[in-house]
mmCIF file with all atom_site columns, C-alpha atoms in Angstrom:
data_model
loop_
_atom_site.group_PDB
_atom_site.id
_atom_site.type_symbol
_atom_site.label_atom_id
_atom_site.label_alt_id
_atom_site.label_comp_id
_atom_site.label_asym_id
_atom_site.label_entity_id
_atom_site.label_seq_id
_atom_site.pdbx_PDB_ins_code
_atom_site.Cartn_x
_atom_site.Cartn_y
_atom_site.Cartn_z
_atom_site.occupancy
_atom_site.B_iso_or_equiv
_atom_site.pdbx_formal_charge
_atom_site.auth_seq_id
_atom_site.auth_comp_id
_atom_site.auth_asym_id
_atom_site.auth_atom_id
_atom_site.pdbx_PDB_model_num
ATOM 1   C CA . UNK A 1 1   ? 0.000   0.000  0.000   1.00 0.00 ? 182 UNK A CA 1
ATOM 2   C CA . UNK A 1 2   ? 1.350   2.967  -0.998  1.00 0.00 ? 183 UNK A CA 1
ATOM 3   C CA . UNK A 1 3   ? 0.379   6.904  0.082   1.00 0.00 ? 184 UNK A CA 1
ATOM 4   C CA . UNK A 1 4   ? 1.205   10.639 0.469   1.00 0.00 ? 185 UNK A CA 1
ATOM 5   C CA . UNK A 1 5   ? 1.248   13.362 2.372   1.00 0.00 ? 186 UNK A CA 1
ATOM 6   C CA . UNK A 1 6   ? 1.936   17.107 1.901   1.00 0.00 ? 187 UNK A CA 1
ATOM 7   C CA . UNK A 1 7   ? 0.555   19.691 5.163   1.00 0.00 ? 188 UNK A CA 1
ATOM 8   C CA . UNK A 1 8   ? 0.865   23.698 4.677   1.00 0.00 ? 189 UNK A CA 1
ATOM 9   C CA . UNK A 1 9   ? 0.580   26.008 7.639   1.00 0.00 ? 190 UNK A CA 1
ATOM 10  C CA . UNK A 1 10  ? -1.537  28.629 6.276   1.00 0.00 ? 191 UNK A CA 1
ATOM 11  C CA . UNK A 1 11  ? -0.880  31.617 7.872   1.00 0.00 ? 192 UNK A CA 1
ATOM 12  C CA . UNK A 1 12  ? 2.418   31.677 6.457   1.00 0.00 ? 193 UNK A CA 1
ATOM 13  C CA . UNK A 1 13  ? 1.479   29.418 3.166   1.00 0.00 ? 194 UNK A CA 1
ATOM 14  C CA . UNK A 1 14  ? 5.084   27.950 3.918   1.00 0.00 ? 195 UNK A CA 1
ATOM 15  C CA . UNK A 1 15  ? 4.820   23.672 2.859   1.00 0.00 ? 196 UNK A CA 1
ATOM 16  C CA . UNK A 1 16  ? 5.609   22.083 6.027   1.00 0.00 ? 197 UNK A CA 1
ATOM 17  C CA . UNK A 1 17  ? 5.574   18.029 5.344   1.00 0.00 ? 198 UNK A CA 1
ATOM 18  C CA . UNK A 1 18  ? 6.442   16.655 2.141   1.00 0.00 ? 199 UNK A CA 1
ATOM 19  C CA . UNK A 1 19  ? 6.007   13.032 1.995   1.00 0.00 ? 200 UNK A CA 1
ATOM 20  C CA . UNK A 1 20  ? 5.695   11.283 -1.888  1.00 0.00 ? 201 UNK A CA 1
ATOM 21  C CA . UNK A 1 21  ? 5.545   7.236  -0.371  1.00 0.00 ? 202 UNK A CA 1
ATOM 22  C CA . UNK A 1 22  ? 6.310   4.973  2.155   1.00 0.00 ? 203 UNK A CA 1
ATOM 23  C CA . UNK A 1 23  ? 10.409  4.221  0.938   1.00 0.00 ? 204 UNK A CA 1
ATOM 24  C CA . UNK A 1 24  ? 12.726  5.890  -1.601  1.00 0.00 ? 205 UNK A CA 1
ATOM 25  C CA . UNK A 1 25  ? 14.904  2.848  -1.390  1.00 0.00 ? 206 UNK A CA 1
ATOM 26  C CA . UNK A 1 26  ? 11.920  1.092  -3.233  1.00 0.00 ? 207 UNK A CA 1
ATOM 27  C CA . UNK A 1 27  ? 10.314  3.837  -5.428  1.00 0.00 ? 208 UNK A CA 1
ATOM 28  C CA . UNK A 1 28  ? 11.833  7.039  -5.918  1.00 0.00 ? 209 UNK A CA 1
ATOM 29  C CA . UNK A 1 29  ? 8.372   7.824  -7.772  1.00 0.00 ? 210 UNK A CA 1
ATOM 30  C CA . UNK A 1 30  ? 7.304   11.126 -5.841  1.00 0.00 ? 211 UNK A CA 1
ATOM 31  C CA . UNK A 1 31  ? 3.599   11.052 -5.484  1.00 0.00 ? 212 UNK A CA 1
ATOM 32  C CA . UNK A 1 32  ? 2.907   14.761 -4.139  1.00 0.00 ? 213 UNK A CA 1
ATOM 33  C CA . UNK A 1 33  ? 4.903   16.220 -7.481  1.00 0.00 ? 214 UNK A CA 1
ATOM 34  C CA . UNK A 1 34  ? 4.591   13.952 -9.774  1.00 0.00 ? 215 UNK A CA 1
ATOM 35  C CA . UNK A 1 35  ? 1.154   12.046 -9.432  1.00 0.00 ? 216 UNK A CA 1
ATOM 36  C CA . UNK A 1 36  ? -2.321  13.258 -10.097 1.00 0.00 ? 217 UNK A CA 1
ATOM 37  C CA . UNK A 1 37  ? -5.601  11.276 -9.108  1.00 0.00 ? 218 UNK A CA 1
ATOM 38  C CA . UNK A 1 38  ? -9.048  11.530 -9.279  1.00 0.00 ? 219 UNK A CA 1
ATOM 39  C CA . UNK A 1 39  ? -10.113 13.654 -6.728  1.00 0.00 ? 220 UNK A CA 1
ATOM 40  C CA . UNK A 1 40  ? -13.672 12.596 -6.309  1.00 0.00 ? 221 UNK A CA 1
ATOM 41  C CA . UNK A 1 41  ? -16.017 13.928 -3.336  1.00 0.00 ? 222 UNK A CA 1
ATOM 42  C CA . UNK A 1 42  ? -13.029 16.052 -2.361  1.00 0.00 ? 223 UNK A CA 1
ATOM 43  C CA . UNK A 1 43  ? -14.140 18.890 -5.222  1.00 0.00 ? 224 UNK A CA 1
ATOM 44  C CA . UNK A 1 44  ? -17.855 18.845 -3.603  1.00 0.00 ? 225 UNK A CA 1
ATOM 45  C CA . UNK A 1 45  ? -16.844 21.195 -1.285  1.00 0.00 ? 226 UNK A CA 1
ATOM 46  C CA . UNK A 1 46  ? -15.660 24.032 -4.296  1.00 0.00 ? 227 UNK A CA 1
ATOM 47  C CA . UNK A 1 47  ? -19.246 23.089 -6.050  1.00 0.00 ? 228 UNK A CA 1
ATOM 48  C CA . UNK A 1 48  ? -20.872 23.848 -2.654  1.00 0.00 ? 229 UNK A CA 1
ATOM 49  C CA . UNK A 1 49  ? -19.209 27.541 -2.278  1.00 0.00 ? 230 UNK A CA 1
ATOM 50  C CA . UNK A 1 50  ? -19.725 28.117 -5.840  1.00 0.00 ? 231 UNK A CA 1
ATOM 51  C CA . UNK A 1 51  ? -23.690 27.636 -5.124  1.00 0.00 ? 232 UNK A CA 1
ATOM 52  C CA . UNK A 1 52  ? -23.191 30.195 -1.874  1.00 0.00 ? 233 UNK A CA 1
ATOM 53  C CA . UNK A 1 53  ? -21.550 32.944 -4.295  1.00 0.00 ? 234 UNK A CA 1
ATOM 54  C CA . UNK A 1 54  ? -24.402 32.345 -6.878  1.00 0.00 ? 235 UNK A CA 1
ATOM 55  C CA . UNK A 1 55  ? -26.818 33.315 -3.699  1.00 0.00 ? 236 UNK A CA 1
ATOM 56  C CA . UNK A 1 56  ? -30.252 31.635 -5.299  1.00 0.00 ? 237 UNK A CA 1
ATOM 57  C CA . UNK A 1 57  ? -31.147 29.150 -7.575  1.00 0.00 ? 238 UNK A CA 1
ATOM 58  C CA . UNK A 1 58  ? -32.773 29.457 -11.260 1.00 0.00 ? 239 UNK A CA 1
ATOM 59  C CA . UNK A 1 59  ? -36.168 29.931 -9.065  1.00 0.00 ? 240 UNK A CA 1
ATOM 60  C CA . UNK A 1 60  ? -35.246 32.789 -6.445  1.00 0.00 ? 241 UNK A CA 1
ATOM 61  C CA . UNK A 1 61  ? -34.669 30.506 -3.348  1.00 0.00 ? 242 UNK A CA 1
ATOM 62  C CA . UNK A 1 62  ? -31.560 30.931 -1.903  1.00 0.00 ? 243 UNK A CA 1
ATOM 63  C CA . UNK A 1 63  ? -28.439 28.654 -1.101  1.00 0.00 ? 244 UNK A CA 1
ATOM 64  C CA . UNK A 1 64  ? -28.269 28.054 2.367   1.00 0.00 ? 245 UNK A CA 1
ATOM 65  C CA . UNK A 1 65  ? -27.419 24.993 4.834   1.00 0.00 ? 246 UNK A CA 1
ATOM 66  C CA . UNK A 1 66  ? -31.608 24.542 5.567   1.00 0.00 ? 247 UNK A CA 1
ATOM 67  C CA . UNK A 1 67  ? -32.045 24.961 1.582   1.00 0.00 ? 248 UNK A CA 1
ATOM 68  C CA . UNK A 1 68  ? -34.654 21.675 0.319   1.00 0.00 ? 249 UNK A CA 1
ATOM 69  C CA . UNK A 1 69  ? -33.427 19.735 -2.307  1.00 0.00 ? 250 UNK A CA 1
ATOM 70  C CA . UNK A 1 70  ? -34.885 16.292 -3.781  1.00 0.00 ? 251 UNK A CA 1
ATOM 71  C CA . UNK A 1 71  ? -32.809 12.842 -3.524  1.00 0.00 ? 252 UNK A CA 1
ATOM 72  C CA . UNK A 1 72  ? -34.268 10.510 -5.935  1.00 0.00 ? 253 UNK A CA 1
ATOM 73  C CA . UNK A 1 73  ? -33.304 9.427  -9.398  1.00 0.00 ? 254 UNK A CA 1
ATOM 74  C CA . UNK A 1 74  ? -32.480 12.253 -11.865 1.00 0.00 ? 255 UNK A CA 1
ATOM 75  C CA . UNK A 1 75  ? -30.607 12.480 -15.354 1.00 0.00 ? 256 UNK A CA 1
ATOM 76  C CA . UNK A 1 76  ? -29.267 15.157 -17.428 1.00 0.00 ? 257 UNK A CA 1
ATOM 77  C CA . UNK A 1 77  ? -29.234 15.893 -20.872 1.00 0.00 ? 258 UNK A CA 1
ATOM 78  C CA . UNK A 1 78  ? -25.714 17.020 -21.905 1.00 0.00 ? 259 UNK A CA 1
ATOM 79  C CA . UNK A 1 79  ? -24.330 17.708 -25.652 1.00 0.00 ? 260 UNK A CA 1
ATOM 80  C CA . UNK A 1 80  ? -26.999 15.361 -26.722 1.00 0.00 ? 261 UNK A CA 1
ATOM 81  C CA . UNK A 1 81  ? -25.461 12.764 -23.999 1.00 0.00 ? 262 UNK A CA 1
ATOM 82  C CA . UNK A 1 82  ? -27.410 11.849 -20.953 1.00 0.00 ? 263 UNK A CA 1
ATOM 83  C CA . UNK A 1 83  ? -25.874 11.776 -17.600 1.00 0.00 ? 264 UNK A CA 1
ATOM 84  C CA . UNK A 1 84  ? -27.277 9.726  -14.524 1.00 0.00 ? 265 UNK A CA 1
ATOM 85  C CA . UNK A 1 85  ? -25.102 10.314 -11.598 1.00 0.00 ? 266 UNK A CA 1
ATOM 86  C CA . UNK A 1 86  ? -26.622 7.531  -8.878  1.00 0.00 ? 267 UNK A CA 1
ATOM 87  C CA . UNK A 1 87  ? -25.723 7.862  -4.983  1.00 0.00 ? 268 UNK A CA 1
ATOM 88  C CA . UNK A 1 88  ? -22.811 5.760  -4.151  1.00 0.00 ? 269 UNK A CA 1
ATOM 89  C CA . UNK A 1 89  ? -25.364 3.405  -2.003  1.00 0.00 ? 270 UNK A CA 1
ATOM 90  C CA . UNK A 1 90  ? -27.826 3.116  -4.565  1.00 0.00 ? 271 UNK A CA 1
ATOM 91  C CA . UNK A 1 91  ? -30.301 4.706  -1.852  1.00 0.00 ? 272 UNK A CA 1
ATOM 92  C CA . UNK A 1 92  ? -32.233 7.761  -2.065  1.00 0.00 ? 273 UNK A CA 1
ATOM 93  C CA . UNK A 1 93  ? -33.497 9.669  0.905   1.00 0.00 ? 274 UNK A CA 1
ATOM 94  C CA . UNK A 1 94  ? -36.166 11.899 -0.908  1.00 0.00 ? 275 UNK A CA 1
ATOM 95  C CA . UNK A 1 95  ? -36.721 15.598 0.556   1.00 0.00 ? 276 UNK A CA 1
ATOM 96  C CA . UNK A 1 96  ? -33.473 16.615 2.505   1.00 0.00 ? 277 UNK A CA 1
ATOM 97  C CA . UNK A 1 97  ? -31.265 19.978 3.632   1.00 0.00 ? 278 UNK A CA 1
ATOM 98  C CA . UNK A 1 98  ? -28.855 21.071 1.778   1.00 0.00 ? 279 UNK A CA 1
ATOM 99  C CA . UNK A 1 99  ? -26.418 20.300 5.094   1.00 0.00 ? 280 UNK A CA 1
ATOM 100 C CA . UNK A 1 100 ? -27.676 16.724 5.338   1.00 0.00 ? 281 UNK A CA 1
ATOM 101 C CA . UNK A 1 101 ? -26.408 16.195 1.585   1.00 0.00 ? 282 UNK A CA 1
ATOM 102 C CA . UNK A 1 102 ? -22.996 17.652 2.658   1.00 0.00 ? 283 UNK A CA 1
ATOM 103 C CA . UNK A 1 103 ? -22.683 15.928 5.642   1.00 0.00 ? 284 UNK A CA 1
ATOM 104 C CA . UNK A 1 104 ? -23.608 12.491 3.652   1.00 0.00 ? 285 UNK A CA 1
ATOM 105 C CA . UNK A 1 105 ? -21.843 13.485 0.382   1.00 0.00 ? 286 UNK A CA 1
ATOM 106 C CA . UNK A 1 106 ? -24.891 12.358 -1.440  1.00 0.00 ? 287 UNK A CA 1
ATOM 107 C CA . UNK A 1 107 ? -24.351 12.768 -5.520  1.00 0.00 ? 288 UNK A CA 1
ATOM 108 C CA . UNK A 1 108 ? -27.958 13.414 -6.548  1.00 0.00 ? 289 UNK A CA 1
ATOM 109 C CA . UNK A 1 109 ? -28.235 16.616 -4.249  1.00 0.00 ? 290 UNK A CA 1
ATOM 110 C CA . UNK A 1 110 ? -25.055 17.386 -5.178  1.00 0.00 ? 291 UNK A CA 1
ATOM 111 C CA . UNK A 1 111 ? -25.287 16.828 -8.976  1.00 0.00 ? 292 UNK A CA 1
ATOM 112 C CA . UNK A 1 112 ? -28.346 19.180 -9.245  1.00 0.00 ? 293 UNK A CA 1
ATOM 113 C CA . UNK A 1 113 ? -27.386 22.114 -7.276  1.00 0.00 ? 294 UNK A CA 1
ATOM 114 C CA . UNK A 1 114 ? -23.946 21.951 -9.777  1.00 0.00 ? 295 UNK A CA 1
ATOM 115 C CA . UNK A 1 115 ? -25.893 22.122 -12.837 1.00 0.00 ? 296 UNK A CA 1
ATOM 116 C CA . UNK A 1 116 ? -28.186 24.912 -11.473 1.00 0.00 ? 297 UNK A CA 1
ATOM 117 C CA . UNK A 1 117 ? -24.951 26.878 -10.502 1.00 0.00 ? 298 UNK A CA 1
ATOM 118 C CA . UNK A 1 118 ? -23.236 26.213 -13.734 1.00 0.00 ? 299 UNK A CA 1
ATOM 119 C CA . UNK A 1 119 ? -19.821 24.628 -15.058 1.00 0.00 ? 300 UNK A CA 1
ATOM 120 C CA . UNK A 1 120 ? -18.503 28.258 -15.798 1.00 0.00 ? 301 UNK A CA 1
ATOM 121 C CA . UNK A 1 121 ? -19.087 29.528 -12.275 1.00 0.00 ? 302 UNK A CA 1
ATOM 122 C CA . UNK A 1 122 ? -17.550 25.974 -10.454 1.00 0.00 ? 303 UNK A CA 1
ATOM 123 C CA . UNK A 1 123 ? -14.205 25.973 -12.581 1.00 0.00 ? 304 UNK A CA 1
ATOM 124 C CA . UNK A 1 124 ? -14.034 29.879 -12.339 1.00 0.00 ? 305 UNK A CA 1
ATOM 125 C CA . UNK A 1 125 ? -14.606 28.873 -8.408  1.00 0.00 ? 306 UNK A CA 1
ATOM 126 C CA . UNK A 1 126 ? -12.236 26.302 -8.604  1.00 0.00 ? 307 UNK A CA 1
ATOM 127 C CA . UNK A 1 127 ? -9.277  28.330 -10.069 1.00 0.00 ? 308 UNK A CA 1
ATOM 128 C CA . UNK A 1 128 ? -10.151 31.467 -7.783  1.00 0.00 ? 309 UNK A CA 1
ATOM 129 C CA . UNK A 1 129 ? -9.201  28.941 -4.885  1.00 0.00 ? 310 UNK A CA 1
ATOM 130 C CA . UNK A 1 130 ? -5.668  28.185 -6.255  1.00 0.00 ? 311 UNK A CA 1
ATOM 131 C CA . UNK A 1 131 ? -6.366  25.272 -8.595  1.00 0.00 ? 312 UNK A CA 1
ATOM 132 C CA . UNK A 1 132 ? -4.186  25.838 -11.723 1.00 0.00 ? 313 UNK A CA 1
ATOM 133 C CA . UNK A 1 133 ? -5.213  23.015 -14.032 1.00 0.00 ? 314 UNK A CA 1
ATOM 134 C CA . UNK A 1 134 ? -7.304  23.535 -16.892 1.00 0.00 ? 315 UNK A CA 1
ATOM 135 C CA . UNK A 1 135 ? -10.697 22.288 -15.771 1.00 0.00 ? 316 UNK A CA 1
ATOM 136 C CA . UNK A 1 136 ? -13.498 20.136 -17.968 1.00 0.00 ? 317 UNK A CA 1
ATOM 137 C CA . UNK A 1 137 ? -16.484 21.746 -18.271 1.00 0.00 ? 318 UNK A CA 1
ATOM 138 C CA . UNK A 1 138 ? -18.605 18.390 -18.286 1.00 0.00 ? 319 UNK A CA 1
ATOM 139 C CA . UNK A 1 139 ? -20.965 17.532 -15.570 1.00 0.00 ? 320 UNK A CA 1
ATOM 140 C CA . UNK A 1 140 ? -19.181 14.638 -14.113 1.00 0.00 ? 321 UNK A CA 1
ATOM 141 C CA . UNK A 1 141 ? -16.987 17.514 -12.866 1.00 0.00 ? 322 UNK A CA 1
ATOM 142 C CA . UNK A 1 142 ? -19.489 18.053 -10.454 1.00 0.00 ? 323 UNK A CA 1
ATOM 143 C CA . UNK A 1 143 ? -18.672 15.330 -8.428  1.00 0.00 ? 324 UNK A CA 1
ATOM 144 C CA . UNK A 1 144 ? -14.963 15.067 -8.696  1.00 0.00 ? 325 UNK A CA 1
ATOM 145 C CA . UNK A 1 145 ? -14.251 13.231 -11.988 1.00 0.00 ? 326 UNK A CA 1
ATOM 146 C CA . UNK A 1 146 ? -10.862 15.118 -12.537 1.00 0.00 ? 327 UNK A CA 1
ATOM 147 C CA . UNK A 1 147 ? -7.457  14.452 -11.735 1.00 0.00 ? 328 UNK A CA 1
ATOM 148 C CA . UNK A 1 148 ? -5.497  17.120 -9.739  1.00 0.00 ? 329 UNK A CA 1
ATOM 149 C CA . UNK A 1 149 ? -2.518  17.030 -7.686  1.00 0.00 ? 330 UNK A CA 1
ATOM 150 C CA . UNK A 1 150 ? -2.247  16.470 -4.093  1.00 0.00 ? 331 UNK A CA 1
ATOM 151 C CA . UNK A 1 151 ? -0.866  20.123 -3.962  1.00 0.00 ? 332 UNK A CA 1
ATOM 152 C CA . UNK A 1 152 ? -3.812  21.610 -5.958  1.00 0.00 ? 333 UNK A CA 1
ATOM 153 C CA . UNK A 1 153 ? -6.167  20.659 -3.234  1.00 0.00 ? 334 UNK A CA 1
ATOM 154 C CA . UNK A 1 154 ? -4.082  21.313 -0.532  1.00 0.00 ? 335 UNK A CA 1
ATOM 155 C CA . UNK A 1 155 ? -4.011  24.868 -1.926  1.00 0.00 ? 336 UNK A CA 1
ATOM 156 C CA . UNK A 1 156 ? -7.653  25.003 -2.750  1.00 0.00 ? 337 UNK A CA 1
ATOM 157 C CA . UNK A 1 157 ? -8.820  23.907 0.844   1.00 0.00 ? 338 UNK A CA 1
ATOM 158 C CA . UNK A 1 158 ? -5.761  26.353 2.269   1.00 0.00 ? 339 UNK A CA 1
ATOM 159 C CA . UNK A 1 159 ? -7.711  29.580 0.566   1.00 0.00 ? 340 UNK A CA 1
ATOM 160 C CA . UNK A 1 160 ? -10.990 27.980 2.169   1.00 0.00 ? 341 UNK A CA 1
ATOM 161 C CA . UNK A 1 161 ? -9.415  27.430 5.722   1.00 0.00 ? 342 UNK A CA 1
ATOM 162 C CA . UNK A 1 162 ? -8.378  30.993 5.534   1.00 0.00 ? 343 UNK A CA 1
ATOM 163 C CA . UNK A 1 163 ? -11.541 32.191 4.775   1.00 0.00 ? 344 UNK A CA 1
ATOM 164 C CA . UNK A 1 164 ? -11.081 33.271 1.055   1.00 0.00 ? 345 UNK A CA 1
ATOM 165 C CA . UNK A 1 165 ? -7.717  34.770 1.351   1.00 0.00 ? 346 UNK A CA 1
ATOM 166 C CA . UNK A 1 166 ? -5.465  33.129 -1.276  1.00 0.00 ? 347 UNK A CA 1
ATOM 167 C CA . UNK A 1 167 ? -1.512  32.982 -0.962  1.00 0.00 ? 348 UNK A CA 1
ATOM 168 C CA . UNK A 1 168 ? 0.553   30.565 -2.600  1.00 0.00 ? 349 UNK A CA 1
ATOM 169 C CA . UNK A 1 169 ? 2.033   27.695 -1.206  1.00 0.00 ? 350 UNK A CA 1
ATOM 170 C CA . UNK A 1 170 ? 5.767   27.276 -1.487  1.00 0.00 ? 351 UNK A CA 1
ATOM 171 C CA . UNK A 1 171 ? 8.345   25.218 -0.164  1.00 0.00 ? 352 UNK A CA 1
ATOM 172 C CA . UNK A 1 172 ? 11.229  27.275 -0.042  1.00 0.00 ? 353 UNK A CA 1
ATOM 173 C CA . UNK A 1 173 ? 11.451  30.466 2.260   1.00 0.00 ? 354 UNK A CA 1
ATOM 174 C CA . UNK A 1 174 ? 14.972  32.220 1.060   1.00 0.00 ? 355 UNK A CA 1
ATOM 175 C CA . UNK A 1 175 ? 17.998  31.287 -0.311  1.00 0.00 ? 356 UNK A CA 1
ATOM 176 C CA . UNK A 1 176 ? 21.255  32.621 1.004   1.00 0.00 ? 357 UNK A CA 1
ATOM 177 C CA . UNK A 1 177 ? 24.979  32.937 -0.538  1.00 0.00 ? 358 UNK A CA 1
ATOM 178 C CA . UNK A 1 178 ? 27.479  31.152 1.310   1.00 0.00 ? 359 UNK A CA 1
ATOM 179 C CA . UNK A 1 179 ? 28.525  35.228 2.710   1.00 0.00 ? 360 UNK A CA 1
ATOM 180 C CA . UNK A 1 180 ? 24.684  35.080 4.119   1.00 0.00 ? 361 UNK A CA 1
ATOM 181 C CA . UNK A 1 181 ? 23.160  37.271 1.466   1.00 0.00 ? 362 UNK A CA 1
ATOM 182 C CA . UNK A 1 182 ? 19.919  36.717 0.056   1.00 0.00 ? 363 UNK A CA 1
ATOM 183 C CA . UNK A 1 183 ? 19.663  35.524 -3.005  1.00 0.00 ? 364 UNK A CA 1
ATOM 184 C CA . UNK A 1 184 ? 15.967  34.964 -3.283  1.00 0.00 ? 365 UNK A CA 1
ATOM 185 C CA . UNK A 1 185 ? 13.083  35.662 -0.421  1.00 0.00 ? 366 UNK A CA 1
ATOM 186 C CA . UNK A 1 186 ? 9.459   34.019 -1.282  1.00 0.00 ? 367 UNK A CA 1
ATOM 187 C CA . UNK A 1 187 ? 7.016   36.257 0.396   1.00 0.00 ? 368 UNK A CA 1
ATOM 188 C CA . UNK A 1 188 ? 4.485   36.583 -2.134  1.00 0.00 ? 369 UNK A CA 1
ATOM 189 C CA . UNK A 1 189 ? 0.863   38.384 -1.790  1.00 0.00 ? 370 UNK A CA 1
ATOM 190 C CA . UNK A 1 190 ? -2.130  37.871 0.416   1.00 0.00 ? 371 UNK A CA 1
ATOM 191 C CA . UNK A 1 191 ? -5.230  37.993 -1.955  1.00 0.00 ? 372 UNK A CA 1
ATOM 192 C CA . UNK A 1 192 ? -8.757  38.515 -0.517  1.00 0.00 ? 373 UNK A CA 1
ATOM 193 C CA . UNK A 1 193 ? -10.173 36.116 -3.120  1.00 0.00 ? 374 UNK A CA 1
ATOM 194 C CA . UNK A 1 194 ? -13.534 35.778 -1.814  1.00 0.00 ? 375 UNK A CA 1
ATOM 195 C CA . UNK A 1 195 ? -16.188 37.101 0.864   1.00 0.00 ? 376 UNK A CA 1
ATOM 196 C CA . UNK A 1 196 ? -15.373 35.756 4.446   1.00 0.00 ? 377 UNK A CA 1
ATOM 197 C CA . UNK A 1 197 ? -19.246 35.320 5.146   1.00 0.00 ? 378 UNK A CA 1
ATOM 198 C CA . UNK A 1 198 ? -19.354 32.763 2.323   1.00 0.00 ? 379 UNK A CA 1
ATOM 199 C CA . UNK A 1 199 ? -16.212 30.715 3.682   1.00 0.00 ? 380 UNK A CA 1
ATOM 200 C CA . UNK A 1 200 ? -17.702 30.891 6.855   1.00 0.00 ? 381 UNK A CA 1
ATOM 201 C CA . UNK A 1 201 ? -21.023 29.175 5.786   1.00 0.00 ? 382 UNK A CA 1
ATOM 202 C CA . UNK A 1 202 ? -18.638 26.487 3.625   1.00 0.00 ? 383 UNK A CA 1
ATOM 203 C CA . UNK A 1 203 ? -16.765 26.058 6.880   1.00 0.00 ? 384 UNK A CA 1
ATOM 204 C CA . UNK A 1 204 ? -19.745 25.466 9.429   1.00 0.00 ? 385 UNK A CA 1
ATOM 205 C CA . UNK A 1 205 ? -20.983 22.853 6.625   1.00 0.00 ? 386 UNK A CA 1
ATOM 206 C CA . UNK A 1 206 ? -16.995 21.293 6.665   1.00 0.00 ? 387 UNK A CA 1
#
């Protein structure tokens, strides 16, 4: 079994654990820089706050953690495609909160309020939050069918945890000359990326 690991602290955006596997002397393969996966439920979250900075759906009522939303069997008509996401149990709980799909990371709830908010608004959401890849506008997005690095959603979920102020991570602080001048300082920007009231409804949900 293998794994990673890769922790910021984010009041100084400074990368303070780096950890690409369990033993170089079997697999120099570096998992944090070198490996993306499929990030699944993990991008919910982003689709979530992208629904909070929309304010309302298509019909007035606004996004909030007591906002009603249907779990039951639904499809979408895409490009001429049809997509049917389907909850990971194969259960549907009918009328529910918008918190009680969060908490359960149900797809259906989940799949619906994305399309309402729009594929624009989640990547634009998405990159806002620190994630540099070039994002597909399908609707499987919704629910985390995209491969990002470890380090893109460490720095995604950094921005969130500091309630919409974006500053990117690095792993080096300075570099010195061997006479103990600075070569090169990384102190780069604080950007107030988003409204702290919407982080802090994202967070209570979290």
């Amino acid at each position: 079994l293998e794994g990673l690991i890769v922790a910021a602290d984010i009041q100084t955006s400074t990368i303070r654990a780096l950890v690409g596997g369990r033993s170089y002397a079997e697999t120099n393969f570096n998992r944090v820089s070198n490996m993306k996966r499929q990030v699944g439920s993990v991008f919910k979250p982003i689709v979530y706050l992208s629904a909070f900075l929309k304010g309302s759906d298509s019909n007035g009522i606004p996004y909030t953690d007591s906002y009603l939303i249907e779990d039951a069997p639904w499809s979408y008509t895409f490009e001429n495609q049809v997509w049917k996401p389907k909850n990971f149990e194969n259960t549907y709980r009918g009328k529910i909160t918008l918190r009680e799909a969060f908490a359960h990371s149900i797809n259906i709830p989940m799949a619906k309020i994305g399309i309402d908010v729009g594929l624009d608004r989640i990547t634009e959401t998405a990159h806002k939050l620190g994630i540099k890849e070039d994002l597909p506008k399908l609707p499987s997005l919704i629910l985390g069918a995209v491969e990002l690095s470890a380090i893109d959603i460490l720095q995604a979920y950094s921005t969130i945890a500091s309630l919409g102020k974006y500053k990117p991570l690095h792993a080096v602080k300075f570099i010195l000359s061997q006479d103990g001048d600075f070569i090169f300082q990384n102190n780069p920007p604080t950007e107030s990326a988003f409204n702290e009231n919407d982080l802090e409804l994202l967070l209570s949900l979290l």
